[in-house]
Coordinates of C-alpha atoms in Angstrom, one line a residue:
Chain C
X131 CA 17.4 4.6 15.6
X132 CA 19.2 1.5 14.3
X133 CA 19.1 1.2 10.6
X134 CA 18.7 -2.2 9.1
X135 CA 21.3 -3.1 6.4
X136 CA 19.2 -6.0 5.4
X137 CA 16.1 -3.8 4.6
X138 CA 18.3 -1.3 2.7
X139 CA 19.9 -4.1 0.7
X140 CA 16.4 -5.6 0.0
X141 CA 15.2 -2.3 -1.5
X142 CA 18.4 -1.9 -3.5
X143 CA 18.1 -5.5 -4.9
X144 CA 14.4 -5.0 -5.7
X145 CA 15.1 -1.7 -7.5
X146 CA 18.0 -3.1 -9.6
X147 CA 15.8 -6.1 -10.6
X148 CA 13.0 -3.7 -11.6
X149 CA 15.4 -1.4 -13.6
X150 CA 16.7 -4.4 -15.6
X151 CA 13.1 -5.3 -16.6
X152 CA 11.9 -1.8 -17.2
X153 CA 12.6 -1.0 -20.9
X154 CA 12.1 2.8 -20.6
X155 CA 14.4 2.9 -17.6
X156 CA 17.1 1.0 -19.5
X157 CA 16.8 3.3 -22.5
X158 CA 16.8 6.4 -20.3
X159 CA 19.9 5.3 -18.5
X160 CA 21.7 4.5 -21.7
X161 CA 20.8 7.5 -23.7
X162 CA 22.5 10.2 -21.7
X163 CA 25.8 8.3 -21.5
X164 CA 25.7 7.7 -25.2
X165 CA 25.1 11.4 -26.0
X166 CA 27.8 12.6 -23.7
X167 CA 30.3 10.0 -24.9
X168 CA 29.8 10.6 -28.6
X169 CA 29.9 14.4 -28.5
X170 CA 33.4 14.7 -26.8
X171 CA 34.7 11.9 -29.0
X172 CA 33.7 13.8 -32.1
X173 CA 35.2 16.9 -30.7
X174 CA 38.6 15.2 -30.0
X175 CA 38.8 13.3 -33.2
X176 CA 37.7 16.1 -35.4
X177 CA 40.1 18.7 -34.1
X178 CA 43.0 19.4 -36.4
X179 CA 46.6 19.1 -35.2
X180 CA 46.9 22.8 -34.8
X181 CA 43.7 22.8 -32.7
X182 CA 45.3 20.8 -29.9
X183 CA 46.0 24.1 -28.1
X184 CA 42.3 24.8 -27.9
X185 CA 41.8 21.4 -26.3
X186 CA 44.4 22.3 -23.7
X187 CA 42.3 25.3 -22.7
X188 CA 39.3 23.0 -22.3
X189 CA 38.5 20.3 -19.8
X190 CA 36.6 18.0 -22.1
X191 CA 36.3 15.3 -19.4
X192 CA 34.3 17.7 -17.2
X193 CA 31.7 18.0 -20.0
X194 CA 31.0 14.3 -19.4
X195 CA 30.0 15.1 -15.8
X196 CA 26.5 15.5 -17.3
X197 CA 26.3 11.7 -17.2
X198 CA 26.3 11.3 -13.4
X199 CA 24.0 14.3 -13.1
X200 CA 21.3 13.3 -15.6
X201 CA 21.3 9.5 -15.5
X202 CA 20.4 9.1 -11.8
X203 CA 17.8 11.9 -12.2
X204 CA 15.8 9.6 -14.3
X205 CA 16.1 6.7 -11.8
X206 CA 15.5 8.9 -8.7
X207 CA 12.4 10.5 -10.3
X208 CA 10.9 7.0 -10.5
X209 CA 11.8 6.1 -7.0
X210 CA 8.7 7.3 -5.1
X211 CA 6.3 8.5 -7.9
X212 CA 6.7 5.2 -9.7
X213 CA 5.8 3.2 -6.6
X214 CA 2.8 5.4 -6.0
X215 CA 1.7 5.0 -9.6
X216 CA 1.8 1.2 -9.5
X217 CA 0.3 1.1 -6.0
X218 CA 3.2 -0.7 -4.4
X219 CA 4.1 2.0 -2.0
X220 CA 1.4 1.4 0.6
X221 CA 2.2 -2.3 1.2
X222 CA 5.9 -1.5 1.6
X223 CA 5.1 1.3 4.1
X224 CA 3.0 -1.1 6.2
X225 CA 6.2 -3.1 6.9
X226 CA 8.7 -2.2 9.6
X227 CA 10.9 -0.3 7.1
X228 CA 11.8 3.2 8.3
X229 CA 11.7 6.3 6.0
X230 CA 15.4 6.6 6.2
X231 CA 16.0 2.9 5.2
X232 CA 13.6 3.3 2.3
X233 CA 15.2 6.5 1.0
X234 CA 18.7 5.2 1.5
X235 CA 17.8 2.0 -0.4
X236 CA 16.3 4.1 -3.2
X237 CA 19.3 6.5 -3.3
X238 CA 21.9 3.7 -3.4
X239 CA 20.0 1.8 -6.1
X240 CA 20.1 4.9 -8.3
X241 CA 23.7 5.7 -7.4
X242 CA 25.3 2.4 -8.0
X243 CA 24.3 1.9 -11.7
X244 CA 24.7 5.6 -12.5
X245 CA 28.2 5.9 -11.2
X246 CA 29.0 2.5 -12.7
X247 CA 27.8 3.6 -16.1
X248 CA 29.6 6.9 -15.8
X249 CA 32.9 5.3 -14.9
X250 CA 32.5 2.8 -17.7
X251 CA 31.8 5.5 -20.2
X252 CA 34.9 7.5 -19.0
X253 CA 37.0 4.4 -19.4
X254 CA 35.7 3.9 -23.0
X255 CA 36.4 7.6 -23.8
X256 CA 39.9 7.6 -22.2
X257 CA 40.7 4.3 -24.0
X258 CA 39.6 5.6 -27.4
X259 CA 41.4 8.9 -26.9
X260 CA 44.6 7.2 -25.7
X261 CA 44.6 4.6 -28.5
X262 CA 43.2 6.5 -31.5
X263 CA 43.5 10.3 -31.1
X264 CA 46.4 12.4 -32.3
X265 CA 49.1 12.4 -29.7
X266 CA 48.8 16.2 -29.2
X267 CA 45.0 15.9 -28.7
X268 CA 45.4 12.9 -26.4
X269 CA 47.9 14.7 -24.3
X270 CA 45.6 17.7 -24.0
X271 CA 42.7 15.6 -22.9
X272 CA 44.3 13.0 -20.7
X273 CA 45.4 15.2 -17.8
X274 CA 45.7 13.6 -14.4
X275 CA 44.1 16.6 -12.5
X276 CA 41.0 16.4 -14.9
X277 CA 40.8 12.6 -14.5
X278 CA 41.1 12.9 -10.7
X279 CA 38.4 15.6 -10.6
X280 CA 36.2 13.5 -12.8
X281 CA 36.6 10.5 -10.5
X282 CA 35.9 12.5 -7.4
X283 CA 33.0 14.6 -8.7
X284 CA 31.1 11.8 -10.3
X285 CA 29.6 10.3 -7.1
X286 CA 29.2 13.7 -5.5
X287 CA 27.2 15.1 -8.4
X288 CA 25.3 11.8 -8.8
X289 CA 24.3 11.9 -5.1
X290 CA 23.2 15.5 -5.4
X291 CA 21.1 14.7 -8.4
X292 CA 19.6 11.7 -6.6
X293 CA 18.4 13.8 -3.6
X294 CA 16.9 16.4 -5.9
X295 CA 15.2 13.6 -7.9
X296 CA 13.8 11.9 -4.8
X297 CA 12.6 15.2 -3.4
X298 CA 10.7 15.9 -6.7
X299 CA 9.5 12.3 -6.8
X300 CA 8.0 12.5 -3.3
X301 CA 6.0 15.5 -4.4
X302 CA 4.8 14.2 -7.8
X303 CA 2.1 11.7 -8.5
X304 CA 3.1 11.2 -12.1
X305 CA 6.5 9.6 -13.1
X306 CA 6.8 11.4 -16.4
X307 CA 6.2 14.8 -14.8
X308 CA 8.7 13.9 -12.1
X309 CA 11.4 12.9 -14.7
X310 CA 10.9 16.1 -16.6
X311 CA 11.1 18.2 -13.5
X312 CA 14.2 16.4 -12.4
X313 CA 16.0 17.0 -15.7
X314 CA 15.0 20.7 -15.5
X315 CA 16.3 20.9 -11.9
X316 CA 19.6 19.4 -12.9
X317 CA 20.2 21.5 -16.0
X318 CA 21.9 24.4 -14.1
X319 CA 24.5 21.9 -12.8
X320 CA 25.1 20.6 -16.4
X321 CA 25.3 24.1 -17.6
X322 CA 28.0 25.0 -15.0
X323 CA 30.1 21.9 -15.7
X324 CA 29.8 22.5 -19.5
X325 CA 30.8 26.2 -19.2
X326 CA 33.8 25.1 -17.1
X327 CA 34.6 22.3 -19.6
X328 CA 34.7 24.8 -22.5
X329 CA 36.6 27.4 -20.4
X330 CA 33.7 30.0 -20.5
X331 CA 34.1 29.8 -16.7
X332 CA 37.8 29.6 -16.1
X333 CA 38.7 26.8 -13.7
X334 CA 41.0 28.0 -10.9
X335 CA 42.1 26.0 -7.9
X336 CA 39.6 28.0 -5.7
X337 CA 36.8 27.1 -8.1
X338 CA 38.0 23.5 -8.0
X339 CA 37.7 23.4 -4.3
X340 CA 34.2 25.0 -4.4
X341 CA 33.2 22.5 -7.0
X342 CA 34.0 19.7 -4.6
X343 CA 32.9 21.2 -1.4
X344 CA 29.5 22.5 -2.6
X345 CA 28.2 19.1 -3.8
X346 CA 29.5 17.5 -0.6
X347 CA 27.5 19.9 1.5
X348 CA 24.5 19.5 -0.7
X349 CA 24.8 15.7 -0.4
X350 CA 24.8 15.7 3.4
X351 CA 22.1 18.3 3.7
X352 CA 20.1 16.8 0.9
X353 CA 19.5 13.7 3.0
X354 CA 18.3 15.8 5.9
X355 CA 16.0 17.8 3.7
X356 CA 14.5 14.9 1.7
X357 CA 13.7 12.6 4.7
X358 CA 11.2 15.0 6.3
X359 CA 9.6 15.6 2.8
X360 CA 8.7 11.9 2.8
X361 CA 5.3 12.3 4.4
X362 CA 3.7 8.8 4.6
X363 CA 0.2 10.2 5.1
X364 CA 0.3 12.5 2.1
X365 CA 1.9 9.8 -0.1
X366 CA -0.7 7.2 0.8
X367 CA -3.8 9.4 0.7
X368 CA -2.7 11.7 -2.1
X369 CA -3.6 14.7 0.1
X370 CA -1.8 17.9 -0.6
Chain G
X284 CA -23.5 7.5 16.8
X285 CA -20.2 6.3 18.0
X286 CA -20.9 5.8 21.6
X287 CA -18.8 2.9 22.7
X288 CA -20.4 2.7 26.1
X289 CA -23.8 1.6 24.9
X290 CA -22.6 -1.1 22.5
X291 CA -20.8 -4.3 23.1
X292 CA -17.2 -3.5 22.2
X293 CA -15.4 -6.8 22.6
X294 CA -15.9 -10.3 21.4
X295 CA -16.6 -12.8 24.1
X296 CA -13.0 -13.8 24.7
X297 CA -10.8 -13.7 27.7
X298 CA -7.6 -12.6 26.0
X299 CA -6.8 -8.9 25.7
X300 CA -8.2 -7.6 22.5
X301 CA -6.1 -7.6 19.3
X302 CA -7.5 -4.2 18.5
X303 CA -8.9 -1.7 20.9
X304 CA -10.2 1.6 19.5
X305 CA -11.6 4.4 21.5
X306 CA -13.3 7.5 20.1
X307 CA -10.9 7.6 17.2
X308 CA -11.3 10.3 14.6
X309 CA -9.6 11.5 11.5
X310 CA -10.1 14.7 9.6
X311 CA -8.5 16.0 6.5
X312 CA -8.9 19.7 6.9
X313 CA -12.6 20.3 7.1
X314 CA -13.5 16.9 5.8
X315 CA -14.3 14.2 8.3
X316 CA -13.0 10.8 7.2
X317 CA -14.3 9.0 10.3
X318 CA -15.3 10.3 13.7
X319 CA -15.7 9.0 17.3
X320 CA -15.2 5.4 16.4
X321 CA -14.9 2.8 19.2
X322 CA -14.7 -0.9 19.1
X323 CA -12.6 -3.9 20.3
X324 CA -11.6 -6.9 18.2
X325 CA -10.8 -10.1 20.1
X326 CA -7.8 -12.3 19.2
X327 CA -8.6 -14.8 16.5
X328 CA -11.8 -12.9 15.6
X329 CA -12.9 -12.1 12.0
X330 CA -14.3 -8.6 12.3
X331 CA -16.2 -7.1 9.4
X332 CA -16.1 -3.4 8.7
X333 CA -18.9 -2.4 6.4
X334 CA -20.0 0.9 5.0
X335 CA -20.6 2.7 1.7
X336 CA -18.0 4.3 -0.4
X337 CA -16.4 7.2 1.4
X338 CA -17.6 6.0 4.8
X339 CA -14.0 6.0 6.2
X340 CA -13.3 2.2 6.1
X341 CA -10.0 2.4 4.3
X342 CA -8.9 5.5 6.3
X343 CA -9.6 3.6 9.5
X344 CA -7.4 0.7 8.2
X345 CA -4.7 3.1 7.3
X346 CA -4.9 4.8 10.7
X347 CA -4.7 1.5 12.5
X348 CA -1.9 0.4 10.2
X349 CA 0.2 3.5 11.2
X350 CA 0.1 4.9 7.7
X351 CA -1.8 8.0 8.8
X352 CA -2.1 9.7 12.1
X353 CA -5.5 10.0 13.7
X354 CA -6.7 13.4 14.6
X355 CA -8.0 12.4 18.0
X356 CA -8.9 9.4 20.1
X357 CA -6.7 6.4 21.0
X358 CA -6.2 2.8 20.0
X359 CA -4.0 -0.2 20.8
X360 CA -3.0 -2.5 17.9
X361 CA -1.6 -5.9 18.7
X362 CA -1.1 -4.7 22.3
X363 CA 0.8 -1.5 21.3
X364 CA -0.6 2.0 21.8
X365 CA -1.1 3.7 18.4
X366 CA 1.5 6.3 18.8
X367 CA 4.1 7.5 16.3
X368 CA 7.0 6.1 18.4
X369 CA 5.4 2.6 18.3
X370 CA 4.9 2.6 14.5
X371 CA 7.6 0.1 13.8
X372 CA 6.6 -2.3 16.7
X373 CA 3.0 -2.2 15.5
X374 CA 4.0 -2.8 11.8
X375 CA 6.1 -5.8 12.9
X376 CA 2.9 -7.4 14.3
X377 CA 0.4 -6.6 11.6
X378 CA 0.0 -7.0 7.9
X379 CA -2.2 -4.9 5.6
X380 CA -3.5 -6.0 2.3
X381 CA -4.8 -2.9 0.5
X382 CA -7.6 -3.0 -2.0
X383 CA -5.1 -3.0 -4.8
X384 CA -2.6 -5.8 -4.2
X385 CA 0.3 -3.4 -5.0
X386 CA 2.7 -6.1 -6.3
X387 CA 5.8 -5.4 -8.3
X388 CA 4.5 -6.6 -11.6
X389 CA 7.9 -7.0 -13.2
X390 CA 9.2 -9.2 -10.4
X391 CA 8.3 -12.8 -9.9
X392 CA 6.0 -14.0 -7.1
X393 CA 9.1 -15.3 -5.4
X394 CA 11.0 -12.0 -5.7
X395 CA 8.0 -10.1 -4.3
X396 CA 8.0 -12.4 -1.3
X397 CA 11.8 -12.3 -0.9
X398 CA 11.6 -8.5 -0.7
X399 CA 8.9 -8.5 2.1
X400 CA 10.7 -11.3 4.0
X401 CA 13.7 -9.1 4.2
X402 CA 11.7 -6.0 5.1
X403 CA 10.2 -8.0 8.0
X404 CA 13.7 -9.3 8.7
X405 CA 12.4 -12.9 9.0
X406 CA 14.8 -15.3 10.6
X407 CA 14.2 -18.1 8.1
X408 CA 12.9 -16.4 5.0
X409 CA 13.2 -19.4 2.7
X410 CA 11.0 -21.5 5.0
X411 CA 8.5 -18.8 5.6
X412 CA 8.2 -18.1 1.8
X413 CA 7.7 -21.7 1.1
X414 CA 5.0 -22.0 3.7
X415 CA 3.2 -18.9 2.5
X416 CA 3.3 -20.2 -1.1
X417 CA 2.0 -23.5 0.0
X418 CA -0.8 -21.9 2.1
X419 CA -1.9 -19.9 -0.9
X420 CA -1.4 -22.8 -3.3
X421 CA 1.1 -20.8 -5.3
X422 CA 4.1 -23.0 -5.3
X423 CA 3.8 -23.8 -8.9
X424 CA 3.6 -20.1 -9.8
X425 CA 6.6 -18.9 -7.7
X426 CA 8.8 -18.1 -10.8
X427 CA 6.0 -16.4 -12.7
X428 CA 6.1 -12.6 -13.1
X429 CA 3.3 -11.1 -11.2
X430 CA 2.3 -9.0 -14.2
X431 CA 1.1 -12.1 -16.1
X432 CA -1.1 -13.4 -13.2
X433 CA -4.8 -13.1 -13.1
X434 CA -6.5 -10.7 -10.7
X435 CA -7.4 -13.6 -8.4
X436 CA -3.9 -15.0 -8.4
X437 CA -2.5 -11.5 -7.6
X438 CA -4.8 -11.3 -4.6
X439 CA -3.5 -14.7 -3.5
X440 CA 0.1 -13.4 -3.9
X441 CA -0.8 -10.4 -1.8
X442 CA -2.3 -12.6 0.8
X443 CA 0.8 -14.8 0.8
X444 CA 2.9 -11.6 1.2
X445 CA 0.7 -10.5 4.1
X446 CA 1.1 -13.9 5.8
X447 CA 4.9 -13.9 5.6
X448 CA 5.5 -12.2 8.9
X449 CA 2.8 -14.4 10.7
X450 CA 0.9 -11.3 11.7
X451 CA -1.1 -11.0 14.9
X452 CA -3.6 -8.8 13.1
X453 CA -4.3 -9.0 9.4
X454 CA -6.1 -6.1 7.7
X455 CA -7.9 -7.0 4.5
X456 CA -9.2 -4.0 2.6
X457 CA -11.9 -5.2 0.1
X458 CA -10.0 -8.4 -0.6
X459 CA -12.6 -9.6 -3.2
X460 CA -13.2 -6.3 -4.9
X461 CA -13.3 -6.8 -8.7
X462 CA -12.9 -10.6 -8.5
X463 CA -15.1 -13.0 -10.3
X464 CA -17.3 -15.3 -8.2
X465 CA -14.8 -18.2 -8.4
X466 CA -11.8 -16.1 -7.4
X467 CA -13.9 -14.4 -4.6
X468 CA -14.8 -17.9 -3.3
X469 CA -11.2 -18.9 -3.3
X470 CA -10.4 -15.8 -1.2
X471 CA -13.2 -16.6 1.2
X472 CA -11.8 -20.1 1.7
X473 CA -8.4 -18.6 2.4
X474 CA -9.9 -16.3 5.0
X475 CA -11.7 -19.2 6.6
X476 CA -8.4 -21.1 6.7
X477 CA -6.7 -18.1 8.4
X478 CA -9.4 -17.9 11.0
X479 CA -8.9 -21.6 11.8
X480 CA -5.2 -20.8 12.3
X481 CA -6.2 -18.1 14.9
X482 CA -5.2 -15.0 12.9
X483 CA -7.2 -11.9 13.8
X484 CA -8.7 -10.5 10.7
X485 CA -10.1 -7.0 10.2
X486 CA -12.0 -7.2 7.0
X487 CA -13.5 -4.2 5.2
X488 CA -16.0 -5.1 2.5
X489 CA -18.9 -3.9 0.5
X490 CA -20.1 -7.5 0.1
X491 CA -22.7 -8.1 2.8
X492 CA -23.1 -11.8 2.1
X493 CA -19.3 -12.0 2.4
X494 CA -19.4 -10.4 5.8
X495 CA -22.4 -12.4 6.9
X496 CA -20.6 -15.6 5.9
X497 CA -17.1 -14.9 7.2
X498 CA -17.3 -12.5 10.1
X499 CA -17.9 -13.2 13.8
X500 CA -19.0 -9.6 14.3
X501 CA -19.5 -6.7 12.0
X502 CA -19.4 -2.9 12.5
X503 CA -21.3 -0.6 10.1
X504 CA -19.6 2.6 9.5
X505 CA -20.8 5.7 7.7
X506 CA -18.3 8.2 9.0
X507 CA -19.5 7.4 12.5
X508 CA -20.1 3.9 13.7
X509 CA -23.8 3.1 13.1
X510 CA -23.9 -0.3 14.7
X511 CA -21.7 -3.2 15.9
X512 CA -22.4 -6.8 16.9
X513 CA -22.9 -10.3 15.5
X514 CA -25.0 -10.3 12.3
X515 CA -27.9 -12.0 14.1
X516 CA -27.7 -9.5 17.0
X517 CA -27.9 -6.6 14.6
X518 CA -30.9 -8.2 12.9
X519 CA -32.7 -8.7 16.3
X520 CA -31.8 -5.2 17.4
X521 CA -33.3 -3.6 14.3
X522 CA -36.1 -5.9 13.2
X523 CA -38.9 -7.6 15.1
X524 CA -38.6 -11.4 14.7
X525 CA -41.6 -12.8 12.8
X526 CA -43.3 -16.0 11.7
X527 CA -44.8 -16.2 8.3
X528 CA -47.8 -18.3 7.9
X529 CA -49.3 -19.5 4.6
X530 CA -52.6 -21.3 4.5
X531 CA -54.5 -22.8 1.6
X532 CA -57.4 -20.4 2.0
X533 CA -57.9 -17.2 4.0
X534 CA -58.8 -17.7 7.6
X535 CA -62.4 -16.8 8.6
X536 CA -61.3 -15.1 11.8
X537 CA -57.6 -14.7 12.0
X538 CA -57.9 -12.4 15.0
X539 CA -59.5 -15.2 17.0
X540 CA -56.7 -17.7 15.9
X541 CA -53.7 -15.5 16.5
X542 CA -55.0 -13.1 19.1
X543 CA -55.3 -15.7 21.8
X544 CA -51.7 -16.9 21.6
X545 CA -49.5 -15.6 24.3
X546 CA -46.2 -16.0 22.3
X547 CA -47.6 -13.8 19.6
X548 CA -47.2 -10.1 20.1
X549 CA -49.1 -9.0 17.0
X550 CA -50.1 -10.0 13.5
X551 CA -50.9 -8.6 10.1
X552 CA -52.2 -9.9 6.9
X553 CA -49.6 -9.7 4.1
X554 CA -51.6 -10.8 1.0
X555 CA -54.2 -13.5 0.5
X556 CA -53.9 -16.3 3.0
X557 CA -50.5 -15.0 4.1
X558 CA -50.0 -13.8 7.7
X559 CA -47.0 -12.2 9.4
X560 CA -46.9 -12.8 13.2
X561 CA -44.5 -10.9 15.5
X562 CA -42.9 -13.2 18.0
X563 CA -40.0 -12.6 20.4
X564 CA -39.3 -16.4 20.3
X565 CA -40.4 -17.7 16.9
X566 CA -39.2 -21.2 17.6
X567 CA -41.2 -21.4 20.8
X568 CA -44.2 -19.9 19.3
X569 CA -44.4 -22.1 16.1
X570 CA -46.0 -25.2 17.8
X571 CA -48.7 -23.2 19.4
X572 CA -49.5 -21.4 16.1
X573 CA -49.7 -24.7 14.3
X574 CA -52.1 -26.1 16.9
X575 CA -54.3 -23.0 16.8
X576 CA -54.4 -23.2 13.0
X577 CA -55.3 -26.9 12.9
X578 CA -57.9 -26.3 15.6
X579 CA -59.4 -23.6 13.4
X580 CA -59.7 -26.0 10.5
X581 CA -57.1 -24.3 8.4
X582 CA -55.0 -26.1 5.8
X583 CA -51.5 -25.0 6.7
X584 CA -49.1 -24.7 3.8
X585 CA -46.1 -23.4 5.7
X586 CA -44.9 -21.8 8.9
X587 CA -41.5 -20.2 8.6
X588 CA -39.4 -17.7 10.5
X589 CA -38.7 -14.7 8.4
X590 CA -35.0 -14.2 8.2
X591 CA -33.7 -10.7 7.7
X592 CA -30.3 -10.6 6.0
X593 CA -27.4 -8.4 7.0
X594 CA -28.2 -6.5 3.8
X595 CA -31.5 -5.5 5.4
X596 CA -29.7 -4.3 8.5
X597 CA -27.2 -2.4 6.4
X598 CA -29.8 -0.8 4.2
X599 CA -31.9 0.1 7.2
X600 CA -28.9 1.9 8.8
X601 CA -27.4 3.5 5.7
X602 CA -30.7 4.4 4.1
X603 CA -31.5 6.2 7.3
X604 CA -28.4 8.3 6.9
X605 CA -29.3 9.0 3.3
X606 CA -32.8 10.1 4.2
X607 CA -31.3 12.3 7.0
X608 CA -29.4 14.2 4.2
X609 CA -25.8 15.0 3.7
X610 CA -23.6 14.5 6.7

């Protein structure tokens, strides 16, 4: 079936307009990037000169991958449950929009700001480290392979988080419950990236490949899993 | 009953019907939402769908609007068979205004309409939006956030949204629910205006005076279809037509006065100097009754045809269901 770019763009534009005017969404999307920016900054700036060797063992940048995991979760959780809660889902579903167009619009509108915010926060972090950190600490943190991994993994993990979030959102009738469940569901990913960042799980080339391939597979299959979960009848009638 | 064969299904129009429903049913597990429902709605007709809470009205609208799949039966909507593969084609040709307007309250009126213009992929969205805003007298409120609008204005925005795609069939689910009389009257006027433009309207409502005033035909649903027809047809079908006679003093021999009149099928006294006469043609019978009363020396105060309202019809049908016990 042909997908309409115009309908997808319409959903994205509508979502972005709503996010901007939704105070709790703005706060929620700002709070995780702030937390995961400040912590590594403190870590890098507090480390003594002799401790730079420890930083070399770590992958501090990977710790910040929590941003593209947690930020879109908040947005994706709102995607369907929020529409149901405000009663706007039914009118939209009586238009010619297909389930795929609707979900793709929702996913893109969560992905674009989340990835944008994540990259902006990385830039701020990298800039601060490059300009103000001790040279040894800066050299330990600013490693090209880590930066490349960061750039590559950010959209992959964000997309995964979005599909999880939308899947939960389609099954929840309450936005807050959906958001809590989404954060819970994403915690294992944050745990893994954090353990790798602090070298509890040692990063090897094989693990690196797995870290990229797994989210890629999850992103592709996530789309196929979530679309059938979007049952118009259940969503409109509230039947279980 | 839901026997479409014994009831008039279609409006008196030559065009193929805008909606054609045959023995349609919907169950949610063991619960019957509606069952064995059959009717036609002609193009340009305002069709009222009445029934108590839980009768299945909204579920019927959702089924015809392709939001939920019927359990059995068939239907065509705007000329397209109600099948999953036709969902998009049907939705291109209809608009549904649910009971709750379902607007995006943080967006402006204009932004709400822009979204739906794009969802319908309208060729000239700006022009359509302007026309819808003008039709609903909302041009001056286009930049206002929907969240600050009154309930009546929100209904108007929802109607403007529904009109954007110039639908062949417009489903209005309780469009005046919760509105004050002034706002309700505004919505009524808008519906009258839509009828004049030839839009087919499927109107579900609790308000019987609303249905009587606006609808060409009505159907009364209580899980199954209880009756269907023009409001006056339903009245005639359920109630004998009567003349009410009031005289200054009780008649000495009312049986002699009324008994000899061919147009009168029966009579009864309903209070002092107050008589109710059964007549198949009250207009034709009234002159004869007047002459007989004058000949009998009675001082006639009034002779009027008793008008049963749609509410009487509705209560007769629905109360019958209640008395029959749970369905």
